[in-house]
Amino acid sequence: MSESRFRGTDRYVVTDDLMMAVNAAVTLGRPLLVKGEPGTGKTQLAEEVAQALNRPFIQWHIKSTIKAQQGLYEYDAVSRLRDSQLGEARVHDIGNYIVPGKLWEAFASETQPVLLIDEIDKADIEFPNDLLLELDRMEFYVYETRQVIKARQRPIIIITSNNEKELPDAFLRRCFFHYIRFPDKETMEQIVRMHYPGLKKRLLSEALEAFFEIREVPGLRKRPSTSELLDWIKLLVAEDIPPEALRGDQRKSIPPLYGALLKNEQDVHLFERLLFMSRRKKD
Amino acid sequence: MMTDFFFKLRKAGIPVTLTEFLTLLEALSQRVTAHNVEEFYYLARTALVKDERHYDRFDQVFGSHFKGLATRFDELAGATVPLEWLHKLAELTLSDEDKQLIEAMGGWEKLMETFAQRMADQEGRHQGGNKWIGTAGTSPFGAYGYNPEGIRIGQDASRHRRAVKVWDRREFRNLDDTVELGTRNIKVALRRLRRFAREGAAQELDLDDTIRSTARNAGYLDLKMVPERHNAVKVLLFLDAGGSMDDHVQACEELFSAARSEFKHLEYFYFHNMVYEGLWKDNRRRYAEKTDTLMALRTFGPDYKLILVGDATMSPYEVTYPGGSVEHFNPEAGDVWLKRLLTAWPHAIWLNPQPQNRWSYVPSIQMVRELMSERMYPLTLEGLEQGIRTLQRTR
Ligand SMILES: Nc1ncnc2c1ncn2[C@@H]1O[C@H](COP(=O)(O)OP(=O)(O)OP(=O)(O)O)[C@@H](O)[C@H]1O
Ligand SMILES: [Mg+2]
């Protein structure tokens, strides 16, 4: 039997509100839309839900050129044309050239799967609307083969967005929604601990201190997030940086290896300039 | 209790709909939460609020509404679900989609009956069985293709009542519709601006070229691909966030939200009355986080199209004199900066939310319009269309 409530995993820290959102969506069979700053664990969430509930995981990564239809199926006319030129026998059955998309895959799954529709905001503004009907009815029609594809059971659908575009109201009405707030220090500490269980306490607290300080620098184009922090800590450990080197009050220079935190050139300049100014003030 | 909550949310400007409210009720009836306030709060939020910008408002309403509430939530879901609130709700919020749902369900009374029933016999069987809403096919809710088969809301009497209600709520609905229409229309107008340029990886079959090449290839298939079309237009949006613009906030917000969803490359900045040496991205932190206008000039290439939105209503000093700004000391005059922008981004228009017939009475509008070489348009659909036509013209 599969577990039916999601409570997080030993690799993923889940806050109470997120837990509730997931369980409400699972119980009622509605999609869950997750937004949040980049790197706040939106994509990983879906994987962990699949893992925890012991369900197959299907990921549909959205790019700007993707059409909703591609999630259902595609008719590969080009291969068929090629086969006909080569005189292949399979050319006579059009079904050989119908390529199922991710939604089809999810509908056809033996056990209820978790379907992740990742970064839906990358697609055209009409994309979510184009999926409404299939998500509501849990079925669609394949014109070429005159087949109706019905979902064996409602997949657990998790959708992520980075807020690049606004999503249509009709679409939003059908979803549960959760905005992942940027983790506070305590939560962040848990997250880091999960990734690096053996990390020295002092290094962790100094690193977190410095990290949250940098995030507060006004005017950054891209504030470092969880994934950057994790990368940075990995580097700190690999380079054997002592915790003292991260101390704010003694910090003579920019924190070591900060390139892992600030990836945008303008941000690096800004940060260096601010630091320079603050040092001058103190002298 | 729940009804009032719903109305307070709407009053606070959170666009909760009946569909969502029913979802919440369904979740309660399915025992998604144990009975404690915090969980109920999370559940209500995830079901009702679809935009994090409304979280804070939601918190406020929730806080004031459920103040001092006991931790038992049985009463909340309501042993008796008041029928009148659904009616009231309908008057205010029923969209066509909602109406379709209700009709498919068999009308209000039926809906409430079913709900009460579910509430009564849910004990011990919260999984399995037909779900109240959501399961396609077996439940009328969420079933798009469901045929109401002549089931109408209530019987004759209530049908009559419904007709009156439609009449009664006209103005509310209109209000809602125009907002919706506005954003949508603006999007359509902005779409004009999309110039389709081919760029990126080859993805689409080029039929003509394939035929030509195949023929040349002695009949053996030679596939030719071309890149798919992308929206390649880049837009810079400069919005006046000054005090006199307060009346026009809504129009600007709509434009902004429409533009944001329509363009792949959209950069926006705020200014106050006139563009000077500093711009900002976050209105609340305008003093803390300034961007050098010069930096913006350097960062964004001449292929960006510039759309300035402002009422251009100010003292003429703010346009022509160094130090004329009301807010800070500007070393260089506004017109100097505006000219600089127009040199950097030759494709530029100014959208003005002030009614056009008032423009000639305001000297500063005249001045800005002249600086823009007449490329100032009213912030109406028509004006937007004209402006976009201007932007499309290549020179
Ligand atoms: N709550 C969490 N618990 C454990 N690890 C986390 C958590 N949140 C983020 N991470 C880690 O941060 C990194 C980024 O996570 P993920 O890619 O899921 O973020 P995302 O929100 O999908 O980002 P993007 O918007 O860039 O796609 C991963 O390495 C992930 O393990
Ligand atoms: Mg992701």
PDB file of C-alpha atoms in Angstrom, chain A residues 4-5 16-18 20-24 26-30 32-33 35 64-67 78 81-82 85-86 124-126 129 132-133 136-138 154 163-166 169-170 172-180 216-221 223 266 273, chain B residues 17 19-20 23 26-27 30-33 38-39 42-43 45-47 49-53 55 95 97-98 127 131 133-136 142 144-145 180 184 187 191 194 203 205 214 219-221 223 228 230 257 260-262 264 267 285 288-289 295 299-300:
ATOM      1  CA  SER A   4      -1.233   8.599   1.394  1.00  0.00           C
ATOM      2  CA  ARG A   5      -0.041  11.631   3.314  1.00  0.00           C
ATOM      3  CA  ASP A  16       3.712  22.879   7.553  1.00  0.00           C
ATOM      4  CA  ASP A  17       1.954  25.105   5.067  1.00  0.00           C
ATOM      5  CA  LEU A  18       3.545  23.353   2.107  1.00  0.00           C
ATOM      6  CA  MET A  20      -0.952  21.067   3.837  1.00  0.00           C
ATOM      7  CA  ALA A  21      -1.001  22.303   0.250  1.00  0.00           C
ATOM      8  CA  VAL A  22       0.383  19.012  -1.040  1.00  0.00           C
ATOM      9  CA  ASN A  23      -2.030  16.899   0.956  1.00  0.00           C
ATOM     10  CA  ALA A  24      -5.034  18.977   0.012  1.00  0.00           C
ATOM     11  CA  VAL A  26      -3.517  14.927  -3.381  1.00  0.00           C
ATOM     12  CA  THR A  27      -6.731  14.268  -1.490  1.00  0.00           C
ATOM     13  CA  LEU A  28      -8.963  16.305  -3.742  1.00  0.00           C
ATOM     14  CA  GLY A  29      -7.205  15.354  -6.942  1.00  0.00           C
ATOM     15  CA  ARG A  30      -6.488  18.894  -8.029  1.00  0.00           C
ATOM     16  CA  LEU A  32      -0.962  22.097  -7.060  1.00  0.00           C
ATOM     17  CA  LEU A  33       0.685  25.225  -8.398  1.00  0.00           C
ATOM     18  CA  LYS A  35       5.704  29.387  -7.053  1.00  0.00           C
ATOM     19  CA  SER A  64       9.033  28.488 -24.596  1.00  0.00           C
ATOM     20  CA  THR A  65       8.278  26.659 -27.827  1.00  0.00           C
ATOM     21  CA  ILE A  66       6.214  23.835 -26.326  1.00  0.00           C
ATOM     22  CA  LYS A  67       2.558  23.543 -27.260  1.00  0.00           C
ATOM     23  CA  VAL A  78       8.369  13.068 -40.963  1.00  0.00           C
ATOM     24  CA  LEU A  81       7.418   9.942 -44.842  1.00  0.00           C
ATOM     25  CA  ARG A  82      10.932   8.648 -44.499  1.00  0.00           C
ATOM     26  CA  GLN A  85      10.474   6.161 -49.036  1.00  0.00           C
ATOM     27  CA  LEU A  86      12.377   3.200 -47.702  1.00  0.00           C
ATOM     28  CA  ASP A 124       3.101  30.894 -24.397  1.00  0.00           C
ATOM     29  CA  ILE A 125       0.330  32.634 -22.431  1.00  0.00           C
ATOM     30  CA  GLU A 126      -2.310  30.400 -23.968  1.00  0.00           C
ATOM     31  CA  ASN A 129      -5.694  27.444 -21.061  1.00  0.00           C
ATOM     32  CA  LEU A 132      -7.672  23.034 -19.075  1.00  0.00           C
ATOM     33  CA  LEU A 133     -10.010  20.720 -20.877  1.00  0.00           C
ATOM     34  CA  ASP A 136     -10.682  18.699 -16.191  1.00  0.00           C
ATOM     35  CA  ARG A 137     -11.940  15.725 -18.102  1.00  0.00           C
ATOM     36  CA  MET A 138      -8.925  13.541 -17.625  1.00  0.00           C
ATOM     37  CA  ARG A 154      -6.183  11.177 -11.630  1.00  0.00           C
ATOM     38  CA  ASN A 163       6.417  34.056 -12.248  1.00  0.00           C
ATOM     39  CA  GLU A 164       7.692  35.088 -15.631  1.00  0.00           C
ATOM     40  CA  LYS A 165       4.178  35.349 -16.887  1.00  0.00           C
ATOM     41  CA  GLU A 166       0.838  35.635 -15.196  1.00  0.00           C
ATOM     42  CA  ASP A 169      -7.610  32.997 -13.961  1.00  0.00           C
ATOM     43  CA  ALA A 170      -9.576  30.019 -15.183  1.00  0.00           C
ATOM     44  CA  LEU A 172      -5.724  29.301 -11.294  1.00  0.00           C
ATOM     45  CA  ARG A 173      -9.227  28.613 -10.072  1.00  0.00           C
ATOM     46  CA  ARG A 174      -8.680  24.907 -10.577  1.00  0.00           C
ATOM     47  CA  CYS A 175      -5.440  24.686  -8.658  1.00  0.00           C
ATOM     48  CA  PHE A 176      -4.355  24.744  -5.103  1.00  0.00           C
ATOM     49  CA  PHE A 177      -1.649  27.321  -4.781  1.00  0.00           C
ATOM     50  CA  HIS A 178       1.446  27.578  -2.687  1.00  0.00           C
ATOM     51  CA  TYR A 179       4.134  30.202  -2.653  1.00  0.00           C
ATOM     52  CA  ILE A 180       7.349  28.917  -1.158  1.00  0.00           C
ATOM     53  CA  GLU A 216      20.118  41.823   2.156  1.00  0.00           C
ATOM     54  CA  VAL A 217      22.381  43.876  -0.093  1.00  0.00           C
ATOM     55  CA  PRO A 218      20.011  46.296  -1.793  1.00  0.00           C
ATOM     56  CA  GLY A 219      19.828  46.348  -5.559  1.00  0.00           C
ATOM     57  CA  LEU A 220      21.055  42.861  -6.337  1.00  0.00           C
ATOM     58  CA  ARG A 221      19.770  41.599  -9.638  1.00  0.00           C
ATOM     59  CA  ARG A 223      19.834  37.317  -4.841  1.00  0.00           C
ATOM     60  CA  GLN A 266      26.755  43.562 -12.103  1.00  0.00           C
ATOM     61  CA  ARG A 273      31.663  48.715  -4.343  1.00  0.00           C
TER      62      ARG A 273
ATOM     63  CA  THR B  17     -14.516  32.732  -6.541  1.00  0.00           C
ATOM     64  CA  THR B  19     -15.399  27.489  -7.322  1.00  0.00           C
ATOM     65  CA  GLU B  20     -12.552  28.016  -4.920  1.00  0.00           C
ATOM     66  CA  THR B  23     -13.107  23.551  -3.012  1.00  0.00           C
ATOM     67  CA  GLU B  26     -14.968  20.044   0.011  1.00  0.00           C
ATOM     68  CA  ALA B  27     -11.524  19.806   1.544  1.00  0.00           C
ATOM     69  CA  GLN B  30     -12.847  15.292   3.279  1.00  0.00           C
ATOM     70  CA  ARG B  31     -10.982  15.904   6.487  1.00  0.00           C
ATOM     71  CA  VAL B  32      -7.859  17.224   4.884  1.00  0.00           C
ATOM     72  CA  THR B  33      -7.207  18.975   8.177  1.00  0.00           C
ATOM     73  CA  GLU B  38      -3.372  26.638  12.010  1.00  0.00           C
ATOM     74  CA  GLU B  39      -4.081  23.815   9.633  1.00  0.00           C
ATOM     75  CA  TYR B  42      -3.083  26.827   5.657  1.00  0.00           C
ATOM     76  CA  LEU B  43      -5.841  24.969   3.941  1.00  0.00           C
ATOM     77  CA  ARG B  45      -4.953  29.925   2.016  1.00  0.00           C
ATOM     78  CA  THR B  46      -3.892  27.245  -0.423  1.00  0.00           C
ATOM     79  CA  ALA B  47      -7.461  26.867  -1.652  1.00  0.00           C
ATOM     80  CA  VAL B  49      -5.431  32.644  -2.616  1.00  0.00           C
ATOM     81  CA  LYS B  50      -3.751  32.220  -5.969  1.00  0.00           C
ATOM     82  CA  ASP B  51      -1.343  35.074  -5.896  1.00  0.00           C
ATOM     83  CA  GLU B  52       1.253  35.640  -3.241  1.00  0.00           C
ATOM     84  CA  ARG B  53       0.675  39.357  -3.487  1.00  0.00           C
ATOM     85  CA  TYR B  55      -1.192  36.655   1.118  1.00  0.00           C
ATOM     86  CA  SER B  95     -19.181  33.507 -13.482  1.00  0.00           C
ATOM     87  CA  GLU B  97     -18.221  28.791 -15.554  1.00  0.00           C
ATOM     88  CA  ASP B  98     -19.588  28.658 -12.031  1.00  0.00           C
ATOM     89  CA  GLN B 127     -11.258   8.170   1.123  1.00  0.00           C
ATOM     90  CA  LYS B 131     -15.782  12.750  -4.547  1.00  0.00           C
ATOM     91  CA  ILE B 133     -16.157  17.823  -6.687  1.00  0.00           C
ATOM     92  CA  GLY B 134     -13.369  16.994  -8.975  1.00  0.00           C
ATOM     93  CA  THR B 135     -13.545  13.402 -10.111  1.00  0.00           C
ATOM     94  CA  ALA B 136     -14.382  13.617 -13.732  1.00  0.00           C
ATOM     95  CA  GLY B 142     -15.292  19.376 -12.853  1.00  0.00           C
ATOM     96  CA  TYR B 144     -16.784  19.715 -18.450  1.00  0.00           C
ATOM     97  CA  GLY B 145     -18.882  17.817 -20.852  1.00  0.00           C
ATOM     98  CA  GLU B 180     -11.100  41.347 -17.355  1.00  0.00           C
ATOM     99  CA  ARG B 184      -7.265  40.957 -22.230  1.00  0.00           C
ATOM    100  CA  LYS B 187      -2.790  41.993 -24.380  1.00  0.00           C
ATOM    101  CA  ARG B 191       0.472  41.345 -29.338  1.00  0.00           C
ATOM    102  CA  ARG B 194       5.307  41.017 -31.376  1.00  0.00           C
ATOM    103  CA  GLN B 203      12.636  22.897 -35.260  1.00  0.00           C
ATOM    104  CA  LEU B 205       9.872  21.419 -41.244  1.00  0.00           C
ATOM    105  CA  THR B 214      14.407  16.349 -52.395  1.00  0.00           C
ATOM    106  CA  GLY B 219      13.791  11.984 -55.204  1.00  0.00           C
ATOM    107  CA  TYR B 220      15.437  10.911 -51.986  1.00  0.00           C
ATOM    108  CA  LEU B 221      14.069  12.705 -49.045  1.00  0.00           C
ATOM    109  CA  LEU B 223      14.607  17.207 -44.910  1.00  0.00           C
ATOM    110  CA  GLU B 228      10.360  28.123 -35.029  1.00  0.00           C
ATOM    111  CA  HIS B 230       9.731  33.356 -31.414  1.00  0.00           C
ATOM    112  CA  SER B 257       0.543  42.949 -16.066  1.00  0.00           C
ATOM    113  CA  ARG B 260       4.626  41.284 -18.523  1.00  0.00           C
ATOM    114  CA  SER B 261       2.871  38.241 -19.796  1.00  0.00           C
ATOM    115  CA  GLU B 262       3.247  39.220 -23.401  1.00  0.00           C
ATOM    116  CA  LYS B 264       9.873  37.641 -23.352  1.00  0.00           C
ATOM    117  CA  GLU B 267      12.376  45.460 -18.419  1.00  0.00           C
ATOM    118  CA  ARG B 285      12.285  50.874  -1.794  1.00  0.00           C
ATOM    119  CA  ALA B 288      17.217  52.544  -1.114  1.00  0.00           C
ATOM    120  CA  GLU B 289      17.534  50.897  -4.482  1.00  0.00           C
ATOM    121  CA  MET B 295      23.478  52.325 -16.545  1.00  0.00           C
ATOM    122  CA  THR B 299      22.617  48.069 -20.583  1.00  0.00           C
ATOM    123  CA  PHE B 300      19.722  47.953 -23.004  1.00  0.00           C
TER     124      PHE B 300
END
